[in-house]
């Protein structure tokens, strides 16, 4: 069983499309756990609608807290997950229909080599799109000239964030070494990649499996690496 952990905040513009893309997955042994961070738009209504339609596939995690921010919200979800495998999901993207299947096959392959006691994670490339899913870049990694070898060096991952949370699939050992998320300096995906690279292994799938939507409300979004960024 894979738990797909989704943190929402005022995401009513794109949440329906994101959930639709998950329900179109070729691999179906998953469950979605949603934590809302205090939305004031129609996000909660959308969550309720989908939960009523698919009560066995969607759970709404409620802890009474709000406005923790994306990283602490995902930390709450991760800390309360007992699933053997977890994926992170943003509210505004669109998943390729084979995203879960390809990611899970890769993780099971490396887990057969190293064992489930080792923190293991896979991440993928992304296709960068605009608000209407029109392609802006066919490869997030190539656009930024990132090298997957950086995933084996946790110290380099401290200096340069390359893993986006919406591509992550990890085993429970990786969750254990990554939680709780104790800093506001890094976003959750960079924190997780540093921890897993230090105590385990990260593997890259050189294939875009997410339509990474760019819009004015992105927490970070796509950007190109330059000398000023690396210096900072």
mmCIF file of C-alpha atoms in Angstrom:
data_model
loop_
_atom_site.group_PDB
_atom_site.id
_atom_site.type_symbol
_atom_site.label_atom_id
_atom_site.label_comp_id
_atom_site.label_asym_id
_atom_site.label_seq_id
_atom_site.Cartn_x
_atom_site.Cartn_y
_atom_site.Cartn_z
ATOM 1 C CA UNK A 1 0.000 0.000 0.000
ATOM 2 C CA UNK A 2 1.213 3.471 -0.924
ATOM 3 C CA UNK A 3 -0.041 6.502 0.974
ATOM 4 C CA UNK A 4 -0.191 9.615 -1.186
ATOM 5 C CA UNK A 5 0.217 12.551 1.181
ATOM 6 C CA UNK A 6 -1.402 15.773 -0.015
ATOM 7 C CA UNK A 7 -1.171 19.112 1.795
ATOM 8 C CA UNK A 8 -3.628 21.772 0.634
ATOM 9 C CA UNK A 9 -4.061 25.489 1.161
ATOM 10 C CA UNK A 10 -6.438 27.621 -0.936
ATOM 11 C CA UNK A 11 -6.015 25.208 -3.839
ATOM 12 C CA UNK A 12 -9.503 25.160 -5.311
ATOM 13 C CA UNK A 13 -8.364 26.286 -8.790
ATOM 14 C CA UNK A 14 -6.455 23.101 -9.616
ATOM 15 C CA UNK A 15 -7.249 20.524 -6.920
ATOM 16 C CA UNK A 16 -9.959 18.751 -8.930
ATOM 17 C CA UNK A 17 -7.542 18.187 -11.825
ATOM 18 C CA UNK A 18 -4.816 16.900 -9.530
ATOM 19 C CA UNK A 19 -7.135 14.406 -7.844
ATOM 20 C CA UNK A 20 -8.499 13.329 -11.220
ATOM 21 C CA UNK A 21 -4.958 12.537 -12.409
ATOM 22 C CA UNK A 22 -4.375 10.343 -9.352
ATOM 23 C CA UNK A 23 -7.556 8.377 -9.985
ATOM 24 C CA UNK A 24 -6.361 7.754 -13.560
ATOM 25 C CA UNK A 25 -3.228 5.954 -12.345
ATOM 26 C CA UNK A 26 -2.404 2.554 -13.828
ATOM 27 C CA UNK A 27 -1.273 1.370 -10.370
ATOM 28 C CA UNK A 28 -4.202 1.443 -7.960
ATOM 29 C CA UNK A 29 -3.006 0.102 -4.584
ATOM 30 C CA UNK A 30 -2.857 3.516 -2.946
ATOM 31 C CA UNK A 31 -4.752 5.757 -0.575
ATOM 32 C CA UNK A 32 -4.753 9.562 -0.391
ATOM 33 C CA UNK A 33 -4.330 11.291 2.973
ATOM 34 C CA UNK A 34 -5.148 15.013 2.819
ATOM 35 C CA UNK A 35 -4.274 17.661 5.391
ATOM 36 C CA UNK A 36 -5.632 21.160 4.817
ATOM 37 C CA UNK A 37 -3.642 24.051 6.270
ATOM 38 C CA UNK A 38 -6.521 26.441 6.913
ATOM 39 C CA UNK A 39 -7.980 27.171 3.476
ATOM 40 C CA UNK A 40 -10.473 30.037 3.126
ATOM 41 C CA UNK A 41 -11.607 29.216 -0.437
ATOM 42 C CA UNK A 42 -13.540 26.163 -1.673
ATOM 43 C CA UNK A 43 -10.739 23.661 -1.041
ATOM 44 C CA UNK A 44 -12.497 21.976 1.882
ATOM 45 C CA UNK A 45 -15.669 21.566 -0.191
ATOM 46 C CA UNK A 46 -13.643 19.867 -2.935
ATOM 47 C CA UNK A 47 -12.004 17.548 -0.411
ATOM 48 C CA UNK A 48 -15.413 16.662 1.049
ATOM 49 C CA UNK A 49 -16.826 15.980 -2.425
ATOM 50 C CA UNK A 50 -14.054 13.582 -3.397
ATOM 51 C CA UNK A 51 -14.045 11.923 0.031
ATOM 52 C CA UNK A 52 -17.787 11.266 -0.275
ATOM 53 C CA UNK A 53 -17.285 9.816 -3.753
ATOM 54 C CA UNK A 54 -14.359 7.597 -2.737
ATOM 55 C CA UNK A 55 -14.493 7.017 1.044
ATOM 56 C CA UNK A 56 -12.193 3.994 0.815
ATOM 57 C CA UNK A 57 -9.494 5.900 -1.108
ATOM 58 C CA UNK A 58 -9.418 9.326 0.547
ATOM 59 C CA UNK A 59 -8.953 10.287 4.202
ATOM 60 C CA UNK A 60 -9.005 13.806 5.620
ATOM 61 C CA UNK A 61 -6.409 14.191 8.385
ATOM 62 C CA UNK A 62 -7.506 16.868 10.841
ATOM 63 C CA UNK A 63 -5.361 18.006 13.782
ATOM 64 C CA UNK A 64 -7.016 21.334 14.593
ATOM 65 C CA UNK A 65 -3.965 23.342 13.551
ATOM 66 C CA UNK A 66 -3.685 25.732 10.598
ATOM 67 C CA UNK A 67 -1.188 27.918 8.758
ATOM 68 C CA UNK A 68 1.782 25.754 9.535
ATOM 69 C CA UNK A 69 3.149 26.251 6.038
ATOM 70 C CA UNK A 70 3.814 23.578 3.427
ATOM 71 C CA UNK A 71 6.860 22.009 5.080
ATOM 72 C CA UNK A 72 5.366 21.617 8.556
ATOM 73 C CA UNK A 73 2.073 20.460 7.060
ATOM 74 C CA UNK A 74 3.839 17.701 5.124
ATOM 75 C CA UNK A 75 5.815 16.883 8.270
ATOM 76 C CA UNK A 76 2.541 16.293 10.124
ATOM 77 C CA UNK A 77 1.367 13.934 7.392
ATOM 78 C CA UNK A 78 4.656 12.043 7.328
ATOM 79 C CA UNK A 79 4.844 11.729 11.103
ATOM 80 C CA UNK A 80 1.368 10.193 11.186
ATOM 81 C CA UNK A 81 1.938 7.765 8.315
ATOM 82 C CA UNK A 82 2.494 4.091 9.030
ATOM 83 C CA UNK A 83 2.400 2.946 5.397
ATOM 84 C CA UNK A 84 5.369 1.011 3.987
ATOM 85 C CA UNK A 85 5.618 3.529 1.118
ATOM 86 C CA UNK A 86 4.629 7.177 0.779
ATOM 87 C CA UNK A 87 4.439 9.674 -2.064
ATOM 88 C CA UNK A 88 4.188 13.442 -1.697
ATOM 89 C CA UNK A 89 1.633 15.321 -3.742
ATOM 90 C CA UNK A 90 1.112 19.023 -4.411
ATOM 91 C CA UNK A 91 -2.360 20.433 -4.954
ATOM 92 C CA UNK A 92 -1.803 22.065 -8.328
ATOM 93 C CA UNK A 93 0.054 19.593 -10.571
ATOM 94 C CA UNK A 94 -1.123 16.852 -12.927
ATOM 95 C CA UNK A 95 0.349 13.358 -12.746
ATOM 96 C CA UNK A 96 1.142 11.188 -15.737
ATOM 97 C CA UNK A 97 -1.048 8.087 -15.574
ATOM 98 C CA UNK A 98 1.991 5.796 -15.079
ATOM 99 C CA UNK A 99 3.710 7.936 -12.417
ATOM 100 C CA UNK A 100 2.921 5.694 -9.459
ATOM 101 C CA UNK A 101 3.590 2.471 -11.364
ATOM 102 C CA UNK A 102 7.005 3.486 -12.725
ATOM 103 C CA UNK A 103 8.135 5.026 -9.429
ATOM 104 C CA UNK A 104 7.040 1.998 -7.423
ATOM 105 C CA UNK A 105 8.703 -0.498 -9.775
ATOM 106 C CA UNK A 106 11.971 1.420 -9.443
ATOM 107 C CA UNK A 107 11.764 1.610 -5.660
ATOM 108 C CA UNK A 108 10.949 -2.090 -5.322
ATOM 109 C CA UNK A 109 13.895 -2.897 -7.576
ATOM 110 C CA UNK A 110 16.396 -0.986 -5.432
ATOM 111 C CA UNK A 111 14.753 -2.243 -2.247
ATOM 112 C CA UNK A 112 15.391 -5.802 -3.424
ATOM 113 C CA UNK A 113 19.073 -4.871 -3.704
ATOM 114 C CA UNK A 114 19.524 -2.940 -0.458
ATOM 115 C CA UNK A 115 16.669 -4.093 1.787
ATOM 116 C CA UNK A 116 13.757 -2.230 3.319
ATOM 117 C CA UNK A 117 15.767 -1.285 6.425
ATOM 118 C CA UNK A 118 17.835 1.146 4.325
ATOM 119 C CA UNK A 119 16.234 4.579 3.734
ATOM 120 C CA UNK A 120 15.456 4.543 0.007
ATOM 121 C CA UNK A 121 13.833 7.153 -2.196
ATOM 122 C CA UNK A 122 13.198 7.699 -5.891
ATOM 123 C CA UNK A 123 12.501 10.988 -7.614
ATOM 124 C CA UNK A 124 11.784 11.854 -11.234
ATOM 125 C CA UNK A 125 12.107 14.560 -13.820
ATOM 126 C CA UNK A 126 9.174 16.902 -14.474
ATOM 127 C CA UNK A 127 7.519 18.542 -17.435
ATOM 128 C CA UNK A 128 7.063 22.251 -16.713
ATOM 129 C CA UNK A 129 3.665 23.609 -17.794
ATOM 130 C CA UNK A 130 1.646 26.813 -17.465
ATOM 131 C CA UNK A 131 -1.708 27.243 -15.735
ATOM 132 C CA UNK A 132 -3.494 25.557 -18.653
ATOM 133 C CA UNK A 133 -1.042 22.627 -18.811
ATOM 134 C CA UNK A 134 0.658 24.026 -21.918
ATOM 135 C CA UNK A 135 4.255 22.789 -22.044
ATOM 136 C CA UNK A 136 6.915 25.349 -21.122
ATOM 137 C CA UNK A 137 9.806 22.909 -20.759
ATOM 138 C CA UNK A 138 9.989 19.189 -21.470
ATOM 139 C CA UNK A 139 12.573 18.603 -18.740
ATOM 140 C CA UNK A 140 12.912 20.453 -15.433
ATOM 141 C CA UNK A 141 16.289 18.814 -14.778
ATOM 142 C CA UNK A 142 17.788 19.522 -18.199
ATOM 143 C CA UNK A 143 16.434 23.068 -18.152
ATOM 144 C CA UNK A 144 18.347 23.709 -14.918
ATOM 145 C CA UNK A 145 21.374 21.646 -16.044
ATOM 146 C CA UNK A 146 21.175 19.534 -12.889
ATOM 147 C CA UNK A 147 23.258 16.362 -12.590
ATOM 148 C CA UNK A 148 21.625 13.321 -10.910
ATOM 149 C CA UNK A 149 24.978 12.410 -9.329
ATOM 150 C CA UNK A 150 24.341 15.166 -6.792
ATOM 151 C CA UNK A 151 21.726 12.884 -5.216
ATOM 152 C CA UNK A 152 24.521 10.755 -3.750
ATOM 153 C CA UNK A 153 26.125 13.661 -1.860
ATOM 154 C CA UNK A 154 24.075 15.087 1.007
ATOM 155 C CA UNK A 155 26.471 18.015 1.493
ATOM 156 C CA UNK A 156 25.902 19.179 -2.083
ATOM 157 C CA UNK A 157 22.152 18.837 -1.535
ATOM 158 C CA UNK A 158 22.486 21.289 1.354
ATOM 159 C CA UNK A 159 23.889 23.855 -1.086
ATOM 160 C CA UNK A 160 21.635 23.062 -4.032
ATOM 161 C CA UNK A 161 18.044 21.799 -3.949
ATOM 162 C CA UNK A 162 17.252 19.511 -6.892
ATOM 163 C CA UNK A 163 14.476 17.216 -5.613
ATOM 164 C CA UNK A 164 10.912 18.461 -5.915
ATOM 165 C CA UNK A 165 8.516 16.932 -3.425
ATOM 166 C CA UNK A 166 5.871 16.099 -6.010
ATOM 167 C CA UNK A 167 8.202 13.476 -7.545
ATOM 168 C CA UNK A 168 9.139 11.685 -4.309
ATOM 169 C CA UNK A 169 8.342 8.069 -3.462
ATOM 170 C CA UNK A 170 10.110 6.644 -0.404
ATOM 171 C CA UNK A 171 9.991 3.677 1.918
ATOM 172 C CA UNK A 172 9.145 3.903 5.604
ATOM 173 C CA UNK A 173 12.809 3.837 6.628
ATOM 174 C CA UNK A 174 13.281 7.035 4.641
ATOM 175 C CA UNK A 175 10.273 8.573 6.407
ATOM 176 C CA UNK A 176 11.791 7.685 9.767
ATOM 177 C CA UNK A 177 15.084 9.482 9.107
ATOM 178 C CA UNK A 178 13.316 12.503 7.587
ATOM 179 C CA UNK A 179 10.825 13.309 10.321
ATOM 180 C CA UNK A 180 10.063 15.511 12.034
ATOM 181 C CA UNK A 181 11.070 18.391 9.773
ATOM 182 C CA UNK A 182 12.815 20.681 12.241
ATOM 183 C CA UNK A 183 13.890 23.701 10.210
ATOM 184 C CA UNK A 184 12.294 26.596 8.369
ATOM 185 C CA UNK A 185 15.494 27.210 6.389
ATOM 186 C CA UNK A 186 14.804 24.389 3.920
ATOM 187 C CA UNK A 187 11.546 23.412 2.281
ATOM 188 C CA UNK A 188 10.385 19.900 3.091
ATOM 189 C CA UNK A 189 11.626 18.338 -0.150
ATOM 190 C CA UNK A 190 15.177 19.611 0.298
ATOM 191 C CA UNK A 191 15.208 18.537 3.959
ATOM 192 C CA UNK A 192 14.021 15.042 3.032
ATOM 193 C CA UNK A 193 16.565 14.684 0.207
ATOM 194 C CA UNK A 194 19.429 15.718 2.516
ATOM 195 C CA UNK A 195 18.387 13.252 5.215
ATOM 196 C CA UNK A 196 17.848 10.316 2.861
ATOM 197 C CA UNK A 197 21.091 10.982 0.978
ATOM 198 C CA UNK A 198 22.998 11.062 4.278
ATOM 199 C CA UNK A 199 21.533 7.893 5.785
ATOM 200 C CA UNK A 200 20.395 5.969 2.716
ATOM 201 C CA UNK A 201 20.189 6.245 -1.060
ATOM 202 C CA UNK A 202 18.284 8.290 -3.650
ATOM 203 C CA UNK A 203 17.675 7.122 -7.214
ATOM 204 C CA UNK A 204 16.691 9.273 -10.169
ATOM 205 C CA UNK A 205 14.211 8.292 -12.873
ATOM 206 C CA UNK A 206 15.240 10.186 -15.998
ATOM 207 C CA UNK A 207 11.694 10.620 -17.200
ATOM 208 C CA UNK A 208 9.118 13.371 -16.580
ATOM 209 C CA UNK A 209 6.146 11.898 -14.739
ATOM 210 C CA UNK A 210 4.561 15.110 -13.452
ATOM 211 C CA UNK A 211 3.152 18.133 -15.215
ATOM 212 C CA UNK A 212 4.658 20.779 -12.908
ATOM 213 C CA UNK A 213 2.250 23.677 -13.080
ATOM 214 C CA UNK A 214 3.639 27.212 -12.879
ATOM 215 C CA UNK A 215 1.352 29.971 -11.663
ATOM 216 C CA UNK A 216 1.419 33.035 -9.429
ATOM 217 C CA UNK A 217 0.612 31.050 -6.261
ATOM 218 C CA UNK A 218 3.491 28.551 -6.476
ATOM 219 C CA UNK A 219 5.406 28.156 -3.228
ATOM 220 C CA UNK A 220 8.667 27.976 -5.178
ATOM 221 C CA UNK A 221 8.167 26.985 -8.791
ATOM 222 C CA UNK A 222 10.620 26.317 -11.561
ATOM 223 C CA UNK A 223 13.702 28.406 -12.027
ATOM 224 C CA UNK A 224 17.023 28.145 -13.801
ATOM 225 C CA UNK A 225 20.217 27.729 -11.831
ATOM 226 C CA UNK A 226 22.717 30.564 -12.195
ATOM 227 C CA UNK A 227 25.918 31.729 -10.502
ATOM 228 C CA UNK A 228 24.097 34.157 -8.211
ATOM 229 C CA UNK A 229 21.825 31.369 -6.943
ATOM 230 C CA UNK A 230 24.762 29.051 -6.259
ATOM 231 C CA UNK A 231 26.676 31.845 -4.501
ATOM 232 C CA UNK A 232 23.704 32.563 -2.240
#
